[in-house]
Short mmCIF file of N, CA and C in Angstrom, two decimals:
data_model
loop_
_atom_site.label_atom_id
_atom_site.label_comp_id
_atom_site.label_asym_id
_atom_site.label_seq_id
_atom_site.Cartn_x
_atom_site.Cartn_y
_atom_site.Cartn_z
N UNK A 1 17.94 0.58 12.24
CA UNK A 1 17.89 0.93 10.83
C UNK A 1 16.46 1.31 10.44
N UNK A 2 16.52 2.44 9.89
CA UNK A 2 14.91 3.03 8.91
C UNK A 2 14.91 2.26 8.18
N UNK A 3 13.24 1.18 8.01
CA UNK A 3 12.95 0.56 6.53
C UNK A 3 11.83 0.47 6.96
N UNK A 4 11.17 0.08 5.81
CA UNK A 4 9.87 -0.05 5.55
C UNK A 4 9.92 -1.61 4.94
N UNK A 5 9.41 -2.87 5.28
CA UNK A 5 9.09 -3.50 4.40
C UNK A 5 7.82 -4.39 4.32
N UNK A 6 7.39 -4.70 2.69
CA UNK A 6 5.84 -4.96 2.78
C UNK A 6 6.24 -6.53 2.58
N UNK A 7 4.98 -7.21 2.64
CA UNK A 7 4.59 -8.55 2.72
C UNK A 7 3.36 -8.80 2.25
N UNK A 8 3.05 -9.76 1.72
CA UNK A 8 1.52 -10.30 1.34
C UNK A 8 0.94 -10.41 -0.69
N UNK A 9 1.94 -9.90 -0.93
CA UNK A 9 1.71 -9.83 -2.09
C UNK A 9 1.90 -11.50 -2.76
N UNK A 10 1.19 -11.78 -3.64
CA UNK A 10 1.07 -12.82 -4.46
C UNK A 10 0.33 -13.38 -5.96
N UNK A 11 0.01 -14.50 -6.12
CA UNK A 11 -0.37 -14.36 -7.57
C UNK A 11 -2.07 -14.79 -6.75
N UNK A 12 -3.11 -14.45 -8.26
CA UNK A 12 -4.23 -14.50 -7.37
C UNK A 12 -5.38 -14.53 -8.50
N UNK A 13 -6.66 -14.66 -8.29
CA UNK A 13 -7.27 -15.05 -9.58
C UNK A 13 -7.89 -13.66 -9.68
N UNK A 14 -8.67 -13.29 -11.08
CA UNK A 14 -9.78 -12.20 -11.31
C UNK A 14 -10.56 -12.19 -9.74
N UNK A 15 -10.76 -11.14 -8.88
CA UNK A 15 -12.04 -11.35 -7.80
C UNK A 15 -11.34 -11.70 -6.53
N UNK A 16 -10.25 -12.53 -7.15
CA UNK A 16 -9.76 -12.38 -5.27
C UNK A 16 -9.13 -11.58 -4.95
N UNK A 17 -8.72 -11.45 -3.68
CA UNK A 17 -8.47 -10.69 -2.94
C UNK A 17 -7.07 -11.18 -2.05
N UNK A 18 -6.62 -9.77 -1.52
CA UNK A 18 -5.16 -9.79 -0.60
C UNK A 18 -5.28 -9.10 0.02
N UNK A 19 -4.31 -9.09 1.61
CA UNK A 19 -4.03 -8.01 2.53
C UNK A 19 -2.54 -7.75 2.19
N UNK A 20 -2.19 -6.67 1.62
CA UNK A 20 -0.41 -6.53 1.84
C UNK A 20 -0.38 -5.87 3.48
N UNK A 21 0.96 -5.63 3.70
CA UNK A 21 1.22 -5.51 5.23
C UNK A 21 2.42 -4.84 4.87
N UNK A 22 2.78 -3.56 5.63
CA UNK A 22 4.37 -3.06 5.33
C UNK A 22 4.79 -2.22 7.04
N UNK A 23 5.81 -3.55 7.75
CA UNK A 23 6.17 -3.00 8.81
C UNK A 23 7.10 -2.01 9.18
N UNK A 24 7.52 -0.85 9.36
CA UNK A 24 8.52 0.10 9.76
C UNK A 24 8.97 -0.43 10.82
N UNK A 25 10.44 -0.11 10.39
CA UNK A 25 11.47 -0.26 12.02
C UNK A 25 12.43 0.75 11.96
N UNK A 26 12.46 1.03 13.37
CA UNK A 26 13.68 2.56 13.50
C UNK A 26 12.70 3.79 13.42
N UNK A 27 11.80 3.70 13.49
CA UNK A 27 10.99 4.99 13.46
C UNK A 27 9.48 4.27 13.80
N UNK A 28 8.68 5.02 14.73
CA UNK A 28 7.61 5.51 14.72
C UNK A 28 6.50 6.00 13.78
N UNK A 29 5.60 5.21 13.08
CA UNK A 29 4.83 5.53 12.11
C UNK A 29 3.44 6.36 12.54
N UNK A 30 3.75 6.50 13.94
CA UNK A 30 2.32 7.09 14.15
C UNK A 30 2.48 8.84 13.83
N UNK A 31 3.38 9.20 14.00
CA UNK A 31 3.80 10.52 13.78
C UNK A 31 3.60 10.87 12.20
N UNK A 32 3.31 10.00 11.33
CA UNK A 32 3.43 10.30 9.85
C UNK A 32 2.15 9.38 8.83
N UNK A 33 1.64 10.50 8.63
CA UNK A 33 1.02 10.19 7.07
C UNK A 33 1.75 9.04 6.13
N UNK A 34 1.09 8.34 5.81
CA UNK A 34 1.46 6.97 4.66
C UNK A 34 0.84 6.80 3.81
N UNK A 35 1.73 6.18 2.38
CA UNK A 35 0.88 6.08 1.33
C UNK A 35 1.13 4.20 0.40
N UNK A 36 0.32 3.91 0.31
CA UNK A 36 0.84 3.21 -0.83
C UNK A 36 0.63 3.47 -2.24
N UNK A 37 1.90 3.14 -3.14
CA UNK A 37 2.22 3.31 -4.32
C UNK A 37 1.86 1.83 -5.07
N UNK A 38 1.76 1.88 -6.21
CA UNK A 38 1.83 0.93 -7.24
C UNK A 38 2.60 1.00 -8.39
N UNK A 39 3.62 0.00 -9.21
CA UNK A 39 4.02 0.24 -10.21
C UNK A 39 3.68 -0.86 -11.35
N UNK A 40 3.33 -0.65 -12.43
CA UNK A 40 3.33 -2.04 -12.88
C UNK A 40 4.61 -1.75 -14.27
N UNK A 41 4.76 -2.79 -15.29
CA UNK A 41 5.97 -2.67 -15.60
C UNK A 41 5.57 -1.61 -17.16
N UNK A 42 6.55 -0.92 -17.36
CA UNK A 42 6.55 -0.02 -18.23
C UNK A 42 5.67 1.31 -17.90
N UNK A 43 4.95 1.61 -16.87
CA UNK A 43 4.71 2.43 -16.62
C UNK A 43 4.52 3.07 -15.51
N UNK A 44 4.55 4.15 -14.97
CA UNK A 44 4.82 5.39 -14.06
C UNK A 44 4.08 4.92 -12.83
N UNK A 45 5.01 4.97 -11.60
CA UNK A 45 4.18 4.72 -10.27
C UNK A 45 3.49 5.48 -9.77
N UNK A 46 2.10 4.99 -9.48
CA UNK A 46 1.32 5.33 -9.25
C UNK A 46 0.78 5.66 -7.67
N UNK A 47 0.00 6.68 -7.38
CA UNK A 47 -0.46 6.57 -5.64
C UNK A 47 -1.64 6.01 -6.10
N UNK A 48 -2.15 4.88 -5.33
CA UNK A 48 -3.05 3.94 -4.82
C UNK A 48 -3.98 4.73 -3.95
N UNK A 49 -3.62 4.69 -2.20
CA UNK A 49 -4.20 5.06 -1.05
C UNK A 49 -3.22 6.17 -0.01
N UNK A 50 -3.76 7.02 0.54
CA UNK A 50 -3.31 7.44 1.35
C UNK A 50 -4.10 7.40 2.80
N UNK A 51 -3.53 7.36 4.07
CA UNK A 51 -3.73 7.57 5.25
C UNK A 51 -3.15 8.27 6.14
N UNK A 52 -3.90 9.44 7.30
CA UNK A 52 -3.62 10.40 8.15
C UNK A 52 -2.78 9.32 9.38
N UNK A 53 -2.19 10.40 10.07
CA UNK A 53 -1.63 9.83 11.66
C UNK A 53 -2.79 8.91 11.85
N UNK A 54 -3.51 9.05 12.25
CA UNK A 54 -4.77 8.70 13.39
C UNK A 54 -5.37 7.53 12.41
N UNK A 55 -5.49 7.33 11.29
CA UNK A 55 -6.41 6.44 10.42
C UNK A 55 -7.47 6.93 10.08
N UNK A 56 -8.08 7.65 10.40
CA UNK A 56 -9.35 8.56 10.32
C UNK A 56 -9.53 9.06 8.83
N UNK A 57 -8.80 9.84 8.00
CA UNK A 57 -9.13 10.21 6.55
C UNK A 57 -7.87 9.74 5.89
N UNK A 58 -9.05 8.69 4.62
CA UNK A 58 -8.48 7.50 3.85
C UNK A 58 -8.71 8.76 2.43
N UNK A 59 -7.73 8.49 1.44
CA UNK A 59 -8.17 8.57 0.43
C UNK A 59 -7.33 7.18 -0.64
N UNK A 60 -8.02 7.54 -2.01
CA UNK A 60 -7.94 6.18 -3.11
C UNK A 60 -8.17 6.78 -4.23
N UNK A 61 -7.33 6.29 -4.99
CA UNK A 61 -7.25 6.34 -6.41
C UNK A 61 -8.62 6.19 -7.10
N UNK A 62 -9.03 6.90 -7.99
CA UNK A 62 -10.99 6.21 -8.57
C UNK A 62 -11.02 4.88 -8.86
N UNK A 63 -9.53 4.46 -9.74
CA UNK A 63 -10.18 2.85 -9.76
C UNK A 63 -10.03 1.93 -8.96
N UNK A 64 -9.51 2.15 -7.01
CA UNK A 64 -9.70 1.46 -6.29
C UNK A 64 -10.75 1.47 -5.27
N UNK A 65 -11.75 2.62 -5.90
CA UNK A 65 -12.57 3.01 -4.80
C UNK A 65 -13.63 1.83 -4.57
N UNK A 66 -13.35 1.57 -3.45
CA UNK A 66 -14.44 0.68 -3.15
C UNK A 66 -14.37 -0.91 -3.02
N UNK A 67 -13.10 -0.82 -3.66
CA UNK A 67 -12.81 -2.24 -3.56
C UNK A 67 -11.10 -2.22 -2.82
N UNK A 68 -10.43 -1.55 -2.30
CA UNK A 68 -9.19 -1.47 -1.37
C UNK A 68 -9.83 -0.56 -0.81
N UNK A 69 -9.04 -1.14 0.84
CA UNK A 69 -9.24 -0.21 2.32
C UNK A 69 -7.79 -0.06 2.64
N UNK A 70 -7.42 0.90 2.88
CA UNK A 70 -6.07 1.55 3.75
C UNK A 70 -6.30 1.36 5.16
N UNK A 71 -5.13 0.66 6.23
CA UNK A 71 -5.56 0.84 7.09
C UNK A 71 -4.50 0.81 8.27
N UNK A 72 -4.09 1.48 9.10
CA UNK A 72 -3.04 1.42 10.05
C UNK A 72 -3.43 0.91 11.65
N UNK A 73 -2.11 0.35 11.90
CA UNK A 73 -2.29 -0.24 13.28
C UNK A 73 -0.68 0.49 14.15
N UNK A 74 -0.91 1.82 14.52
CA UNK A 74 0.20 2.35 15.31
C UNK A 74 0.81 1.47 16.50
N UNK A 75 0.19 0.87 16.98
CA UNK A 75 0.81 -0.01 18.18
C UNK A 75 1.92 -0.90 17.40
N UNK A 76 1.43 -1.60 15.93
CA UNK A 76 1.88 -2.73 15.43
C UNK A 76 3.24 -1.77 14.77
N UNK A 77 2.95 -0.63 14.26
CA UNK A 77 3.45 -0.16 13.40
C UNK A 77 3.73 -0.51 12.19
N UNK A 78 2.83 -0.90 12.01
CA UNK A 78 1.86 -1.62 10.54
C UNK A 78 1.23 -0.80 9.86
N UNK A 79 0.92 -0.98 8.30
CA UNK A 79 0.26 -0.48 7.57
C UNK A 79 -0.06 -1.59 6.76
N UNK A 80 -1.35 -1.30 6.40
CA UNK A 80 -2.14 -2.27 5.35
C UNK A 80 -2.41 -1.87 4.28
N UNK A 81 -3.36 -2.81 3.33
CA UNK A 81 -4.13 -2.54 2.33
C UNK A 81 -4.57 -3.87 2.19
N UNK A 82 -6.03 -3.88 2.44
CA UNK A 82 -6.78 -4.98 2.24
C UNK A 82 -7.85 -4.57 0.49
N UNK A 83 -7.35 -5.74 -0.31
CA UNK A 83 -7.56 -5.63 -1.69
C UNK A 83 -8.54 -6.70 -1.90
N UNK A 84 -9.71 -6.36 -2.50
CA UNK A 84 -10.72 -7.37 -2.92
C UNK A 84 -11.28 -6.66 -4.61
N UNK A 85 -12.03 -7.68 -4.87
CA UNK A 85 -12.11 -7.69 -5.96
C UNK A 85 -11.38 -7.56 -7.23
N UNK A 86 -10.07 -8.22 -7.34
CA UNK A 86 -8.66 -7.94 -7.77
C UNK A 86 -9.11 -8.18 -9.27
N UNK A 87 -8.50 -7.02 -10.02
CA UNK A 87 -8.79 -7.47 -11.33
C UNK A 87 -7.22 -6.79 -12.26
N UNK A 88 -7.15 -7.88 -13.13
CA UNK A 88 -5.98 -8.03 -13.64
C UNK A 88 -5.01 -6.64 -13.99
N UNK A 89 -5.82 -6.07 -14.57
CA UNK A 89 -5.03 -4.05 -14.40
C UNK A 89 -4.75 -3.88 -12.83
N UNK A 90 -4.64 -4.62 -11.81
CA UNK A 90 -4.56 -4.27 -10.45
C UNK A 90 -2.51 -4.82 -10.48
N UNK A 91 -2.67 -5.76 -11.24
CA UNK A 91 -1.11 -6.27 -11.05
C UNK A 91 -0.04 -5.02 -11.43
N UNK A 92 1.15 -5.24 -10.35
CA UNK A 92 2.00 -4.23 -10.21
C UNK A 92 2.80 -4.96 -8.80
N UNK A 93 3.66 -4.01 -8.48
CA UNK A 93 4.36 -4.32 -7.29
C UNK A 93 3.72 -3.43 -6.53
N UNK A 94 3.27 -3.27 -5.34
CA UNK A 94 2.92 -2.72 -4.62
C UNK A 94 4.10 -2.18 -3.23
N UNK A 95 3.96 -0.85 -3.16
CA UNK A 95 5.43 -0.19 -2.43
C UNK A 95 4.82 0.84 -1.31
N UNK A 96 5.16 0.11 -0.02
CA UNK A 96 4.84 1.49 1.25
C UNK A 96 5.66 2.43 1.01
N UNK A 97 5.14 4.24 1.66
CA UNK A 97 5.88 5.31 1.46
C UNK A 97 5.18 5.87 2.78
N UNK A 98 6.40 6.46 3.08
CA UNK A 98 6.19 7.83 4.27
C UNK A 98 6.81 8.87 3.48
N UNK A 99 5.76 9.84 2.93
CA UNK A 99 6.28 10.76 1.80
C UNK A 99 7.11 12.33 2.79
N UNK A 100 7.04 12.63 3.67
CA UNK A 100 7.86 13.66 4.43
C UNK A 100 8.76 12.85 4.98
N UNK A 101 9.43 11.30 5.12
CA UNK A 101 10.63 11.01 5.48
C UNK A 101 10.78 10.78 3.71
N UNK A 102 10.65 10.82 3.13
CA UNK A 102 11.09 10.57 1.73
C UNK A 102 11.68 8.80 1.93
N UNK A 103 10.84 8.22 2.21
CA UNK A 103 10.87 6.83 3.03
C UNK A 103 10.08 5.74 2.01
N UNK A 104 10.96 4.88 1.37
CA UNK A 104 10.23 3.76 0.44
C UNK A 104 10.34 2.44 0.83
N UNK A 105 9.55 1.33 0.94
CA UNK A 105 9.95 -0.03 0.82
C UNK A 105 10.27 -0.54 -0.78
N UNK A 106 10.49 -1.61 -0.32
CA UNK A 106 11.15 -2.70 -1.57
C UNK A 106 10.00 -2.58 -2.27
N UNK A 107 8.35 -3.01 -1.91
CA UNK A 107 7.59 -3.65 -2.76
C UNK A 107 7.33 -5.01 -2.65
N UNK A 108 5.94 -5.19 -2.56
CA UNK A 108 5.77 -6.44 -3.04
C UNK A 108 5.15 -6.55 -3.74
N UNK A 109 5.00 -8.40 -4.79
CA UNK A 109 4.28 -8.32 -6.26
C UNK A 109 3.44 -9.05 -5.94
N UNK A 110 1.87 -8.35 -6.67
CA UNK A 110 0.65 -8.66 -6.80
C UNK A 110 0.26 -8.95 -8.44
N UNK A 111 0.31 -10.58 -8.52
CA UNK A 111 -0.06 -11.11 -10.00
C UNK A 111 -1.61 -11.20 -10.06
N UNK A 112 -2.49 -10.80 -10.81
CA UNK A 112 -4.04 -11.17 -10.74
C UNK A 112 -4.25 -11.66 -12.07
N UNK A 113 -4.57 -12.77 -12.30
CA UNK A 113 -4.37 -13.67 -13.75
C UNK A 113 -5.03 -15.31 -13.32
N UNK A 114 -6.05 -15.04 -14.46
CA UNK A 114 -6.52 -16.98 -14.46
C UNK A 114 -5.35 -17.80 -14.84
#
C-alpha cells in the first residue's frame, strides 16, 4: 500500500523544538521531490519546506528560514523536518507530500503554547 505517514509532532513550549518524521511505504522516495505542508485551523495550507531527490537543494517558507531544516534519508525512506525555535504561529498540523504522486499523509499536530 502507497502512504505516507508522519510522526513526532507534539505540544511544546515558545523556543522548543521538534523533529517530525514521515515514512513512505509501497514506493521509493528517492525517485521524488518532497514537501512539507502546514495547516493550522481556519486557514489555507500552507508549503513550509521543500526537498530535491538527492537532499542537496532545500527550500523554506521566509518565516521558517533559519530556524527548520528539511532533510531526507533515502535508505530509511524517511523524510524530516527538524524544528527549533518553535513559536506559537508555528502550531498547525504538519502533512508530508510527494507533489507529482499527488501523495499526502495524515499529518501530525504541532501545539507551541506556555
Amino acid at each position: 500500500q502507497v502512504q505516507l505517514v508522519e510522526s513526532g509532532g507534539a505540544l511544546v513550549q515558545p523556543g522548543g523544538s521538534l523533529r517530525l518524521s514521515c515514512v513512505a511505504s509501497g514506493f521509493n522516495i528517492s525517485l521524488w521531490n518532497m514537501n512539507w505542508y502546514r495547516q493550522a485551523p481556519g486557514r489555507e495550507r500552507e508549503l513550509v519546506a521543500s526537498i530535491n531527490t538527492g537532499g542537496d537543494t532545500t527550500n523554506y517558507r521566509d518565516s521558517v528560514k533559519g530556524r527548520f531544516t528539511i532533510s531526507r534519508d533515502n535508505a530509511k525512506n524517511t523524510l524530516y523536518l527538524q524544528m527549533n525555535s518553535l513559536k506559537p504561529e508555528d502550531t498547525a498540523v504538519y502533512i508530508c507530500n510527494v507533489p507529482t504522486l499527488t501523495l499526502w499523509g495524515q499529518g501530525t499536530q504541532v501545539t507551541v503554547s506556555s
